Amino acid sequence: IRNCDWSSDVCSSDLTNYSYYLGRKDSVFVTKAGVFQVQYGEPSDNPTKPVPIDDALELMTVELPAYLLHTNQAKIEFLNNKR
C-alpha cells in the first residue's frame, strides 16, 4: 500500500504481513515389527506425499485441507496392498 501526498513528492510505503493455514498430506505405515508410524508431510499450498519409510508397508494417505474444522473434512485413502 502506498500513501502519497500529491501536494508534495513524498510517498510512504506501509508493509502488511499476513499468515494463513496450509494443507498437508500424511502417510501411515506399519513396520516389519508391527509398529504403526505416521510420516508427516510438509504444509504447502500444493501438498505432496511425504518420503516413504524404508522397510515399512504404507497403509493409507491422509489429506488435511487448510482450515480443517471437522474431522470428516480429512480425506483418507486406503491403499490396496493385496498380493
N, CA, C and O atoms as a CHARMM CRD file, in Angstrom:
* protein
*
  332
    1    1 ILE  N      0.86500  -1.17400   0.00000 PROA 1      0.00000
    2    1 ILE  CA     0.00000   0.00000   0.00000 PROA 1      0.00000
    3    1 ILE  C      0.89900   1.22100   0.00000 PROA 1      0.00000
    4    1 ILE  O      1.81600   1.33300   0.81400 PROA 1      0.00000
    5    2 ARG  N      0.63800   2.10200  -0.88900 PROA 2      0.00000
    6    2 ARG  CA     1.42100   3.33300  -0.94900 PROA 2      0.00000
    7    2 ARG  C      0.51100   4.50700  -0.62600 PROA 2      0.00000
    8    2 ARG  O     -0.56900   4.65900  -1.19800 PROA 2      0.00000
    9    3 ASN  N      0.96900   5.32200   0.29300 PROA 3      0.00000
   10    3 ASN  CA     0.25400   6.54300   0.64900 PROA 3      0.00000
   11    3 ASN  C      1.03600   7.72200   0.10900 PROA 3      0.00000
   12    3 ASN  O      2.18700   7.93700   0.49100 PROA 3      0.00000
   13    4 CYS  N      0.42300   8.48000  -0.77100 PROA 4      0.00000
   14    4 CYS  CA     1.12200   9.60800  -1.38500 PROA 4      0.00000
   15    4 CYS  C      0.39300  10.90400  -1.07200 PROA 4      0.00000
   16    4 CYS  O     -0.83600  10.97900  -1.10300 PROA 4      0.00000
   17    5 ASP  N      1.16500  11.88800  -0.78100 PROA 5      0.00000
   18    5 ASP  CA     0.65000  13.23800  -0.60800 PROA 5      0.00000
   19    5 ASP  C      0.90000  13.95400  -1.92600 PROA 5      0.00000
   20    5 ASP  O      2.02800  14.34100  -2.22900 PROA 5      0.00000
   21    6 TRP  N     -0.16200  14.12600  -2.70800 PROA 6      0.00000
   22    6 TRP  CA     0.00500  14.66900  -4.05900 PROA 6      0.00000
   23    6 TRP  C      0.40100  16.13900  -4.04800 PROA 6      0.00000
   24    6 TRP  O      0.81600  16.66100  -5.08200 PROA 6      0.00000
   25    7 SER  N      0.28700  16.82100  -2.91500 PROA 7      0.00000
   26    7 SER  CA     0.71600  18.21400  -2.85900 PROA 7      0.00000
   27    7 SER  C      2.23800  18.31100  -2.75700 PROA 7      0.00000
   28    7 SER  O      2.80800  19.38700  -2.94100 PROA 7      0.00000
   29    8 SER  N      2.88800  17.19400  -2.46600 PROA 8      0.00000
   30    8 SER  CA     4.35100  17.17400  -2.45700 PROA 8      0.00000
   31    8 SER  C      4.79000  15.88200  -3.13800 PROA 8      0.00000
   32    8 SER  O      3.94900  15.09300  -3.56800 PROA 8      0.00000
   33    9 ASP  N      6.05100  15.66800  -3.23600 PROA 9      0.00000
   34    9 ASP  CA     6.56800  14.45700  -3.86900 PROA 9      0.00000
   35    9 ASP  C      6.93100  13.39400  -2.83500 PROA 9      0.00000
   36    9 ASP  O      7.82800  12.58300  -3.06700 PROA 9      0.00000
   37   10 VAL  N      6.25100  13.39400  -1.71400 PROA 10     0.00000
   38   10 VAL  CA     6.57900  12.46200  -0.64800 PROA 10     0.00000
   39   10 VAL  C      5.58800  11.29400  -0.67200 PROA 10     0.00000
   40   10 VAL  O      4.37300  11.49100  -0.65300 PROA 10     0.00000
   41   11 CYS  N      6.12300  10.10200  -0.71300 PROA 11     0.00000
   42   11 CYS  CA     5.30000   8.89100  -0.64200 PROA 11     0.00000
   43   11 CYS  C      5.85000   8.01400   0.47100 PROA 11     0.00000
   44   11 CYS  O      7.05600   7.98700   0.71900 PROA 11     0.00000
   45   12 SER  N      4.97300   7.31400   1.12300 PROA 12     0.00000
   46   12 SER  CA     5.42100   6.37100   2.14100 PROA 12     0.00000
   47   12 SER  C      4.84000   4.99500   1.80500 PROA 12     0.00000
   48   12 SER  O      3.77100   4.88800   1.20400 PROA 12     0.00000
   49   13 SER  N      5.55300   3.96600   2.19700 PROA 13     0.00000
   50   13 SER  CA     5.09600   2.59900   1.95900 PROA 13     0.00000
   51   13 SER  C      4.76600   1.94400   3.29200 PROA 13     0.00000
   52   13 SER  O      5.53100   2.04600   4.25100 PROA 13     0.00000
   53   14 ASP  N      3.63400   1.27700   3.34200 PROA 14     0.00000
   54   14 ASP  CA     3.24400   0.50000   4.51600 PROA 14     0.00000
   55   14 ASP  C      3.28900  -0.96500   4.11400 PROA 14     0.00000
   56   14 ASP  O      2.68900  -1.36800   3.11700 PROA 14     0.00000
   57   15 LEU  N      4.00800  -1.75600   4.90400 PROA 15     0.00000
   58   15 LEU  CA     4.06700  -3.18900   4.64300 PROA 15     0.00000
   59   15 LEU  C      3.00000  -3.88800   5.46700 PROA 15     0.00000
   60   15 LEU  O      2.77300  -3.55000   6.62900 PROA 15     0.00000
   61   16 THR  N      2.35900  -4.84800   4.86300 PROA 16     0.00000
   62   16 THR  CA     1.34100  -5.62200   5.54700 PROA 16     0.00000
   63   16 THR  C      1.75500  -7.08600   5.55000 PROA 16     0.00000
   64   16 THR  O      2.05100  -7.66000   4.50200 PROA 16     0.00000
   65   17 ASN  N      1.77100  -7.67300   6.71400 PROA 17     0.00000
   66   17 ASN  CA     2.07100  -9.10200   6.84300 PROA 17     0.00000
   67   17 ASN  C      0.78300  -9.84600   7.11100 PROA 17     0.00000
   68   17 ASN  O     -0.10300  -9.34600   7.80400 PROA 17     0.00000
   69   18 TYR  N      0.68100 -11.03700   6.56200 PROA 18     0.00000
   70   18 TYR  CA    -0.46400 -11.88100   6.84800 PROA 18     0.00000
   71   18 TYR  C     -0.00800 -13.33200   6.84800 PROA 18     0.00000
   72   18 TYR  O      1.02700 -13.67100   6.27300 PROA 18     0.00000
   73   19 SER  N     -0.77500 -14.16600   7.48600 PROA 19     0.00000
   74   19 SER  CA    -0.46500 -15.58900   7.52300 PROA 19     0.00000
   75   19 SER  C     -1.75600 -16.36500   7.27800 PROA 19     0.00000
   76   19 SER  O     -2.85400 -15.85000   7.48800 PROA 19     0.00000
   77   20 TYR  N     -1.60800 -17.58800   6.83800 PROA 20     0.00000
   78   20 TYR  CA    -2.76700 -18.43900   6.58000 PROA 20     0.00000
   79   20 TYR  C     -2.35800 -19.88900   6.75100 PROA 20     0.00000
   80   20 TYR  O     -1.17600 -20.22600   6.69300 PROA 20     0.00000
   81   21 TYR  N     -3.34600 -20.73800   6.96100 PROA 21     0.00000
   82   21 TYR  CA    -3.08900 -22.15200   7.16300 PROA 21     0.00000
   83   21 TYR  C     -2.85100 -22.84000   5.82500 PROA 21     0.00000
   84   21 TYR  O     -3.37600 -22.42100   4.79300 PROA 21     0.00000
   85   22 LEU  N     -2.05800 -23.89600   5.85900 PROA 22     0.00000
   86   22 LEU  CA    -1.74800 -24.66100   4.65800 PROA 22     0.00000
   87   22 LEU  C     -2.21200 -26.09600   4.83100 PROA 22     0.00000
   88   22 LEU  O     -2.25700 -26.61500   5.94600 PROA 22     0.00000
   89   23 GLY  N     -2.55400 -26.72900   3.72600 PROA 23     0.00000
   90   23 GLY  CA    -2.92700 -28.13800   3.75300 PROA 23     0.00000
   91   23 GLY  C     -1.69400 -29.01900   3.89500 PROA 23     0.00000
   92   23 GLY  O     -0.56500 -28.55000   3.75500 PROA 23     0.00000
   93   24 ARG  N     -1.92000 -30.30900   4.17700 PROA 24     0.00000
   94   24 ARG  CA    -0.80900 -31.23900   4.37500 PROA 24     0.00000
   95   24 ARG  C     -1.26900 -32.63900   4.01100 PROA 24     0.00000
   96   24 ARG  O     -2.44700 -32.96300   4.16200 PROA 24     0.00000
   97   25 LYS  N     -0.35300 -33.47800   3.53000 PROA 25     0.00000
   98   25 LYS  CA    -0.61900 -34.89400   3.29000 PROA 25     0.00000
   99   25 LYS  C      0.29700 -35.70200   4.18400 PROA 25     0.00000
  100   25 LYS  O      1.50200 -35.45600   4.24000 PROA 25     0.00000
  101   26 ASP  N     -0.27900 -36.67000   4.88600 PROA 26     0.00000
  102   26 ASP  CA     0.46500 -37.56000   5.76700 PROA 26     0.00000
  103   26 ASP  C      0.27300 -38.99800   5.29200 PROA 26     0.00000
  104   26 ASP  O     -0.70000 -39.30400   4.60300 PROA 26     0.00000
  105   27 SER  N      1.18600 -39.86100   5.65700 PROA 27     0.00000
  106   27 SER  CA     1.07900 -41.28100   5.32000 PROA 27     0.00000
  107   27 SER  C      1.23500 -42.10200   6.59000 PROA 27     0.00000
  108   27 SER  O      2.00300 -41.74900   7.48500 PROA 27     0.00000
  109   28 VAL  N      0.48800 -43.21100   6.65300 PROA 28     0.00000
  110   28 VAL  CA     0.54800 -44.12900   7.80100 PROA 28     0.00000
  111   28 VAL  C      1.16800 -45.43200   7.31600 PROA 28     0.00000
  112   28 VAL  O      0.76000 -45.98300   6.29300 PROA 28     0.00000
  113   29 PHE  N      2.15300 -45.91600   8.05500 PROA 29     0.00000
  114   29 PHE  CA     2.90300 -47.12100   7.70800 PROA 29     0.00000
  115   29 PHE  C      2.84700 -48.11300   8.85300 PROA 29     0.00000
  116   29 PHE  O      2.58500 -47.73700   9.99600 PROA 29     0.00000
  117   30 VAL  N      3.09500 -49.38500   8.54700 PROA 30     0.00000
  118   30 VAL  CA     3.31800 -50.39700   9.56800 PROA 30     0.00000
  119   30 VAL  C      4.67700 -51.02100   9.25600 PROA 30     0.00000
  120   30 VAL  O      4.95200 -51.39900   8.11700 PROA 30     0.00000
  121   31 THR  N      5.52100 -51.12400  10.28200 PROA 31     0.00000
  122   31 THR  CA     6.86700 -51.66100  10.10100 PROA 31     0.00000
  123   31 THR  C      6.84400 -53.18400  10.18200 PROA 31     0.00000
  124   31 THR  O      5.81500 -53.78000  10.49900 PROA 31     0.00000
  125   32 LYS  N      7.98800 -53.81000   9.89500 PROA 32     0.00000
  126   32 LYS  CA     8.10900 -55.26500  10.00000 PROA 32     0.00000
  127   32 LYS  C      7.85200 -55.75600  11.42200 PROA 32     0.00000
  128   32 LYS  O      7.41600 -56.88900  11.62700 PROA 32     0.00000
  129   33 ALA  N      8.12700 -54.89200  12.40400 PROA 33     0.00000
  130   33 ALA  CA     7.91500 -55.24600  13.81000 PROA 33     0.00000
  131   33 ALA  C      6.46300 -55.04300  14.23500 PROA 33     0.00000
  132   33 ALA  O      6.11500 -55.31200  15.38500 PROA 33     0.00000
  133   34 GLY  N      5.59900 -54.56500  13.30800 PROA 34     0.00000
  134   34 GLY  CA     4.19500 -54.35500  13.63300 PROA 34     0.00000
  135   34 GLY  C      3.89700 -53.02100  14.28800 PROA 34     0.00000
  136   34 GLY  O      2.82400 -52.84000  14.86300 PROA 34     0.00000
  137   35 VAL  N      4.82300 -52.09400  14.21000 PROA 35     0.00000
  138   35 VAL  CA     4.65000 -50.77000  14.81200 PROA 35     0.00000
  139   35 VAL  C      4.07800 -49.81600  13.76900 PROA 35     0.00000
  140   35 VAL  O      4.58400 -49.74100  12.64900 PROA 35     0.00000
  141   36 PHE  N      3.03000 -49.09200  14.13300 PROA 36     0.00000
  142   36 PHE  CA     2.44200 -48.09600  13.24900 PROA 36     0.00000
  143   36 PHE  C      3.23200 -46.78900  13.36900 PROA 36     0.00000
  144   36 PHE  O      3.57200 -46.35300  14.46800 PROA 36     0.00000
  145   37 GLN  N      3.51400 -46.18000  12.22500 PROA 37     0.00000
  146   37 GLN  CA     4.23300 -44.90500  12.21000 PROA 37     0.00000
  147   37 GLN  C      3.54300 -43.96000  11.24400 PROA 37     0.00000
  148   37 GLN  O      3.06200 -44.36800  10.18700 PROA 37     0.00000
  149   38 VAL  N      3.50300 -42.68700  11.62400 PROA 38     0.00000
  150   38 VAL  CA     2.94100 -41.64800  10.76600 PROA 38     0.00000
  151   38 VAL  C      4.09700 -40.81200  10.23700 PROA 38     0.00000
  152   38 VAL  O      4.93100 -40.32700  11.00100 PROA 38     0.00000
  153   39 GLN  N      4.13200 -40.65400   8.94000 PROA 39     0.00000
  154   39 GLN  CA     5.12600 -39.78800   8.29600 PROA 39     0.00000
  155   39 GLN  C      4.37500 -38.51900   7.90700 PROA 39     0.00000
  156   39 GLN  O      3.51200 -38.54700   7.03000 PROA 39     0.00000
  157   40 TYR  N      4.70500 -37.40800   8.55900 PROA 40     0.00000
  158   40 TYR  CA     4.00900 -36.14800   8.33300 PROA 40     0.00000
  159   40 TYR  C      4.60700 -35.43600   7.12400 PROA 40     0.00000
  160   40 TYR  O      5.82700 -35.34800   6.98200 PROA 40     0.00000
  161   41 GLY  N      3.73000 -34.92700   6.25000 PROA 41     0.00000
  162   41 GLY  CA     4.17200 -34.16300   5.09800 PROA 41     0.00000
  163   41 GLY  C      4.39400 -32.70300   5.47200 PROA 41     0.00000
  164   41 GLY  O      4.04100 -32.26200   6.56600 PROA 41     0.00000
  165   42 GLU  N      4.97600 -31.97800   4.55400 PROA 42     0.00000
  166   42 GLU  CA     5.21800 -30.54600   4.76300 PROA 42     0.00000
  167   42 GLU  C      3.96700 -29.75400   4.39200 PROA 42     0.00000
  168   42 GLU  O      3.39900 -29.97800   3.32400 PROA 42     0.00000
  169   43 PRO  N      3.52500 -28.83300   5.25000 PROA 43     0.00000
  170   43 PRO  CA     2.40700 -27.97700   4.87300 PROA 43     0.00000
  171   43 PRO  C      2.76700 -27.15900   3.63500 PROA 43     0.00000
  172   43 PRO  O      3.87900 -26.64400   3.52100 PROA 43     0.00000
  173   44 SER  N      1.81500 -27.04500   2.71000 PROA 44     0.00000
  174   44 SER  CA     2.09200 -26.36300   1.45100 PROA 44     0.00000
  175   44 SER  C      0.78300 -25.95300   0.78900 PROA 44     0.00000
  176   44 SER  O     -0.28000 -26.48200   1.11500 PROA 44     0.00000
  177   45 ASP  N      0.86800 -24.99800  -0.15100 PROA 45     0.00000
  178   45 ASP  CA    -0.28900 -24.64800  -0.97500 PROA 45     0.00000
  179   45 ASP  C     -0.67100 -25.82900  -1.86100 PROA 45     0.00000
  180   45 ASP  O     -1.85000 -26.02800  -2.15500 PROA 45     0.00000
  181   46 ASN  N      0.31900 -26.61600  -2.28900 PROA 46     0.00000
  182   46 ASN  CA     0.11800 -27.82600  -3.08900 PROA 46     0.00000
  183   46 ASN  C      0.83200 -28.97800  -2.38700 PROA 46     0.00000
  184   46 ASN  O      1.94000 -29.34400  -2.78100 PROA 46     0.00000
  185   47 PRO  N      0.21600 -29.55600  -1.35500 PROA 47     0.00000
  186   47 PRO  CA     0.91300 -30.57800  -0.57400 PROA 47     0.00000
  187   47 PRO  C      1.18100 -31.85000  -1.37700 PROA 47     0.00000
  188   47 PRO  O      0.39500 -32.24300  -2.23900 PROA 47     0.00000
  189   48 THR  N      2.30900 -32.47500  -1.06700 PROA 48     0.00000
  190   48 THR  CA     2.68700 -33.74500  -1.67800 PROA 48     0.00000
  191   48 THR  C      2.88500 -34.77300  -0.57300 PROA 48     0.00000
  192   48 THR  O      3.04200 -34.42900   0.59800 PROA 48     0.00000
  193   49 LYS  N      2.87400 -36.05100  -0.97400 PROA 49     0.00000
  194   49 LYS  CA     3.06000 -37.12600  -0.00500 PROA 49     0.00000
  195   49 LYS  C      4.47600 -37.07300   0.56300 PROA 49     0.00000
  196   49 LYS  O      5.41200 -36.68700  -0.13700 PROA 49     0.00000
  197   50 PRO  N      4.63500 -37.45800   1.82300 PROA 50     0.00000
  198   50 PRO  CA     5.97200 -37.47300   2.43200 PROA 50     0.00000
  199   50 PRO  C      6.81400 -38.62500   1.89400 PROA 50     0.00000
  200   50 PRO  O      6.31000 -39.51100   1.20400 PROA 50     0.00000
  201   51 VAL  N      8.08400 -38.59800   2.21600 PROA 51     0.00000
  202   51 VAL  CA     9.01700 -39.64200   1.81400 PROA 51     0.00000
  203   51 VAL  C      8.64200 -40.93200   2.53900 PROA 51     0.00000
  204   51 VAL  O      8.41700 -40.91500   3.74900 PROA 51     0.00000
  205   52 PRO  N      8.57300 -42.04800   1.81700 PROA 52     0.00000
  206   52 PRO  CA     8.20200 -43.31600   2.47700 PROA 52     0.00000
  207   52 PRO  C      9.24700 -43.76600   3.49700 PROA 52     0.00000
  208   52 PRO  O     10.40800 -43.36100   3.43500 PROA 52     0.00000
  209   53 ILE  N      8.81900 -44.60400   4.42800 PROA 53     0.00000
  210   53 ILE  CA     9.70400 -45.18700   5.42400 PROA 53     0.00000
  211   53 ILE  C     10.25800 -46.48800   4.85500 PROA 53     0.00000
  212   53 ILE  O      9.50800 -47.31900   4.34400 PROA 53     0.00000
  213   54 ASP  N     11.56600 -46.66000   4.94600 PROA 54     0.00000
  214   54 ASP  CA    12.19400 -47.88000   4.44400 PROA 54     0.00000
  215   54 ASP  C     11.71000 -49.09100   5.23000 PROA 54     0.00000
  216   54 ASP  O     11.49100 -49.01100   6.43900 PROA 54     0.00000
  217   55 ASP  N     11.54600 -50.21500   4.53500 PROA 55     0.00000
  218   55 ASP  CA    11.13800 -51.48600   5.14300 PROA 55     0.00000
  219   55 ASP  C      9.82900 -51.38700   5.92300 PROA 55     0.00000
  220   55 ASP  O      9.66800 -52.02300   6.96400 PROA 55     0.00000
  221   56 ALA  N      8.89200 -50.58100   5.40900 PROA 56     0.00000
  222   56 ALA  CA     7.57900 -50.46800   6.03400 PROA 56     0.00000
  223   56 ALA  C      6.52200 -50.49700   4.92900 PROA 56     0.00000
  224   56 ALA  O      6.79800 -50.13400   3.78600 PROA 56     0.00000
  225   57 LEU  N      5.34100 -50.92000   5.27200 PROA 57     0.00000
  226   57 LEU  CA     4.23700 -51.03200   4.34100 PROA 57     0.00000
  227   57 LEU  C      3.31500 -49.83000   4.52800 PROA 57     0.00000
  228   57 LEU  O      2.82800 -49.58200   5.63100 PROA 57     0.00000
  229   58 GLU  N      3.07900 -49.08600   3.44900 PROA 58     0.00000
  230   58 GLU  CA     2.18800 -47.92900   3.53700 PROA 58     0.00000
  231   58 GLU  C      0.74300 -48.41600   3.55200 PROA 58     0.00000
  232   58 GLU  O      0.33500 -49.19500   2.69100 PROA 58     0.00000
  233   59 LEU  N     -0.02700 -47.95600   4.52900 PROA 59     0.00000
  234   59 LEU  CA    -1.41100 -48.38000   4.68000 PROA 59     0.00000
  235   59 LEU  C     -2.40300 -47.36700   4.13500 PROA 59     0.00000
  236   59 LEU  O     -3.39900 -47.73500   3.51200 PROA 59     0.00000
  237   60 MET  N     -2.12700 -46.08400   4.37200 PROA 60     0.00000
  238   60 MET  CA    -3.07200 -45.05200   3.95500 PROA 60     0.00000
  239   60 MET  C     -2.39700 -43.70300   3.82200 PROA 60     0.00000
  240   60 MET  O     -1.31600 -43.45700   4.35800 PROA 60     0.00000
  241   61 THR  N     -3.07400 -42.84200   3.09000 PROA 61     0.00000
  242   61 THR  CA    -2.68000 -41.44300   2.96100 PROA 61     0.00000
  243   61 THR  C     -3.81800 -40.60200   3.51700 PROA 61     0.00000
  244   61 THR  O     -4.98700 -40.85800   3.22800 PROA 61     0.00000
  245   62 VAL  N     -3.47600 -39.60700   4.30800 PROA 62     0.00000
  246   62 VAL  CA    -4.46900 -38.71500   4.90800 PROA 62     0.00000
  247   62 VAL  C     -4.19200 -37.30900   4.39000 PROA 62     0.00000
  248   62 VAL  O     -3.09300 -36.78000   4.56100 PROA 62     0.00000
  249   63 GLU  N     -5.19800 -36.70900   3.75500 PROA 63     0.00000
  250   63 GLU  CA    -5.05700 -35.34300   3.24100 PROA 63     0.00000
  251   63 GLU  C     -5.82800 -34.40500   4.15600 PROA 63     0.00000
  252   63 GLU  O     -7.04300 -34.52900   4.31500 PROA 63     0.00000
  253   64 LEU  N     -5.10900 -33.47200   4.75100 PROA 64     0.00000
  254   64 LEU  CA    -5.70400 -32.49800   5.66800 PROA 64     0.00000
  255   64 LEU  C     -5.76800 -31.15500   4.96300 PROA 64     0.00000
  256   64 LEU  O     -4.72900 -30.54900   4.70100 PROA 64     0.00000
  257   65 PRO  N     -6.97600 -30.67200   4.64900 PROA 65     0.00000
  258   65 PRO  CA    -7.08400 -29.38900   3.96000 PROA 65     0.00000
  259   65 PRO  C     -6.77500 -28.22200   4.90500 PROA 65     0.00000
  260   65 PRO  O     -6.82300 -28.36200   6.12700 PROA 65     0.00000
  261   66 ALA  N     -6.46400 -27.09600   4.32200 PROA 66     0.00000
  262   66 ALA  CA    -6.27000 -25.88900   5.12600 PROA 66     0.00000
  263   66 ALA  C     -7.59300 -25.53900   5.81200 PROA 66     0.00000
  264   66 ALA  O     -8.66400 -25.76300   5.24900 PROA 66     0.00000
  265   67 TYR  N     -7.52000 -25.00200   6.99900 PROA 67     0.00000
  266   67 TYR  CA    -8.69700 -24.59500   7.76900 PROA 67     0.00000
  267   67 TYR  C     -9.63500 -25.77200   8.04100 PROA 67     0.00000
  268   67 TYR  O    -10.85100 -25.65000   7.88500 PROA 67     0.00000
  269   68 LEU  N     -9.07800 -26.89100   8.43900 PROA 68     0.00000
  270   68 LEU  CA    -9.86000 -28.07700   8.79600 PROA 68     0.00000
  271   68 LEU  C    -10.69100 -27.76600  10.03600 PROA 68     0.00000
  272   68 LEU  O    -10.14200 -27.44400  11.09000 PROA 68     0.00000
  273   69 LEU  N    -12.01200 -27.86200   9.91100 PROA 69     0.00000
  274   69 LEU  CA   -12.89400 -27.58300  11.04600 PROA 69     0.00000
  275   69 LEU  C    -13.43800 -28.85300  11.67100 PROA 69     0.00000
  276   69 LEU  O    -13.60900 -28.92500  12.88800 PROA 69     0.00000
  277   70 HSD  N    -13.71500 -29.86600  10.83800 PROA 70     0.00000
  278   70 HSD  CA   -14.28400 -31.11900  11.32100 PROA 70     0.00000
  279   70 HSD  C    -13.46400 -32.26900  10.75300 PROA 70     0.00000
  280   70 HSD  O    -12.95600 -32.18800   9.63500 PROA 70     0.00000
  281   71 THR  N    -13.34100 -33.33000  11.52100 PROA 71     0.00000
  282   71 THR  CA   -12.53800 -34.46300  11.07400 PROA 71     0.00000
  283   71 THR  C    -13.07800 -35.09800   9.79900 PROA 71     0.00000
  284   71 THR  O    -12.32300 -35.73700   9.06600 PROA 71     0.00000
  285   72 ASN  N    -14.36700 -34.93500   9.51900 PROA 72     0.00000
  286   72 ASN  CA   -14.91400 -35.52200   8.29500 PROA 72     0.00000
  287   72 ASN  C    -14.44700 -34.78300   7.03800 PROA 72     0.00000
  288   72 ASN  O    -14.71600 -35.23300   5.92400 PROA 72     0.00000
  289   73 GLN  N    -13.75700 -33.66600   7.20400 PROA 73     0.00000
  290   73 GLN  CA   -13.19000 -32.94100   6.06200 PROA 73     0.00000
  291   73 GLN  C    -11.85100 -33.53600   5.61500 PROA 73     0.00000
  292   73 GLN  O    -11.37700 -33.23900   4.51900 PROA 73     0.00000
  293   74 ALA  N    -11.24900 -34.36300   6.45000 PROA 74     0.00000
  294   74 ALA  CA    -9.99800 -35.02800   6.08600 PROA 74     0.00000
  295   74 ALA  C    -10.31400 -36.12400   5.07400 PROA 74     0.00000
  296   74 ALA  O    -11.30600 -36.83900   5.21500 PROA 74     0.00000
  297   75 LYS  N     -9.47400 -36.25200   4.06100 PROA 75     0.00000
  298   75 LYS  CA    -9.66500 -37.28400   3.04600 PROA 75     0.00000
  299   75 LYS  C     -8.70100 -38.42900   3.33900 PROA 75     0.00000
  300   75 LYS  O     -7.48700 -38.23200   3.39700 PROA 75     0.00000
  301   76 ILE  N     -9.25300 -39.62300   3.52300 PROA 76     0.00000
  302   76 ILE  CA    -8.44000 -40.79900   3.83500 PROA 76     0.00000
  303   76 ILE  C     -8.50000 -41.75400   2.65000 PROA 76     0.00000
  304   76 ILE  O     -9.57800 -42.14900   2.20600 PROA 76     0.00000
  305   77 GLU  N     -7.33100 -42.11500   2.14900 PROA 77     0.00000
  306   77 GLU  CA    -7.23800 -43.04900   1.03200 PROA 77     0.00000
  307   77 GLU  C     -6.48600 -44.29000   1.50500 PROA 77     0.00000
  308   77 GLU  O     -5.28400 -44.23200   1.76600 PROA 77     0.00000
  309   78 PHE  N     -7.20100 -45.41700   1.61500 PROA 78     0.00000
  310   78 PHE  CA    -6.57800 -46.67300   1.98300 PROA 78     0.00000
  311   78 PHE  C     -5.94600 -47.29100   0.74400 PROA 78     0.00000
  312   78 PHE  O     -6.56200 -47.32600  -0.32100 PROA 78     0.00000
  313   79 LEU  N     -4.72700 -47.77300   0.88200 PROA 79     0.00000
  314   79 LEU  CA    -4.03800 -48.37500  -0.24600 PROA 79     0.00000
  315   79 LEU  C     -4.35000 -49.86500  -0.33500 PROA 79     0.00000
  316   79 LEU  O     -4.47600 -50.54000   0.68600 PROA 79     0.00000
  317   80 ASN  N     -4.47100 -50.36500  -1.53400 PROA 80     0.00000
  318   80 ASN  CA    -4.76300 -51.77300  -1.75500 PROA 80     0.00000
  319   80 ASN  C     -3.43400 -52.51900  -1.78200 PROA 80     0.00000
  320   80 ASN  O     -2.69500 -52.44800  -2.76400 PROA 80     0.00000
  321   81 ASN  N     -3.13500 -53.23200  -0.70400 PROA 81     0.00000
  322   81 ASN  CA    -1.87300 -53.95400  -0.58900 PROA 81     0.00000
  323   81 ASN  C     -2.06300 -55.46600  -0.73600 PROA 81     0.00000
  324   81 ASN  O     -1.27700 -56.25100  -0.20500 PROA 81     0.00000
  325   82 LYS  N     -3.09900 -55.86100  -1.45000 PROA 82     0.00000
  326   82 LYS  CA    -3.34500 -57.29700  -1.66100 PROA 82     0.00000
  327   82 LYS  C     -2.27100 -57.86500  -2.58500 PROA 82     0.00000
  328   82 LYS  O     -1.76400 -57.17600  -3.47000 PROA 82     0.00000
  329   83 ARG  N     -1.94000 -59.12100  -2.36400 PROA 83     0.00000
  330   83 ARG  CA    -0.95300 -59.79000  -3.23300 PROA 83     0.00000
  331   83 ARG  C     -1.65000 -60.58900  -4.27000 PROA 83     0.00000
  332   83 ARG  O     -0.99900 -61.22700  -5.09800 PROA 83     0.00000
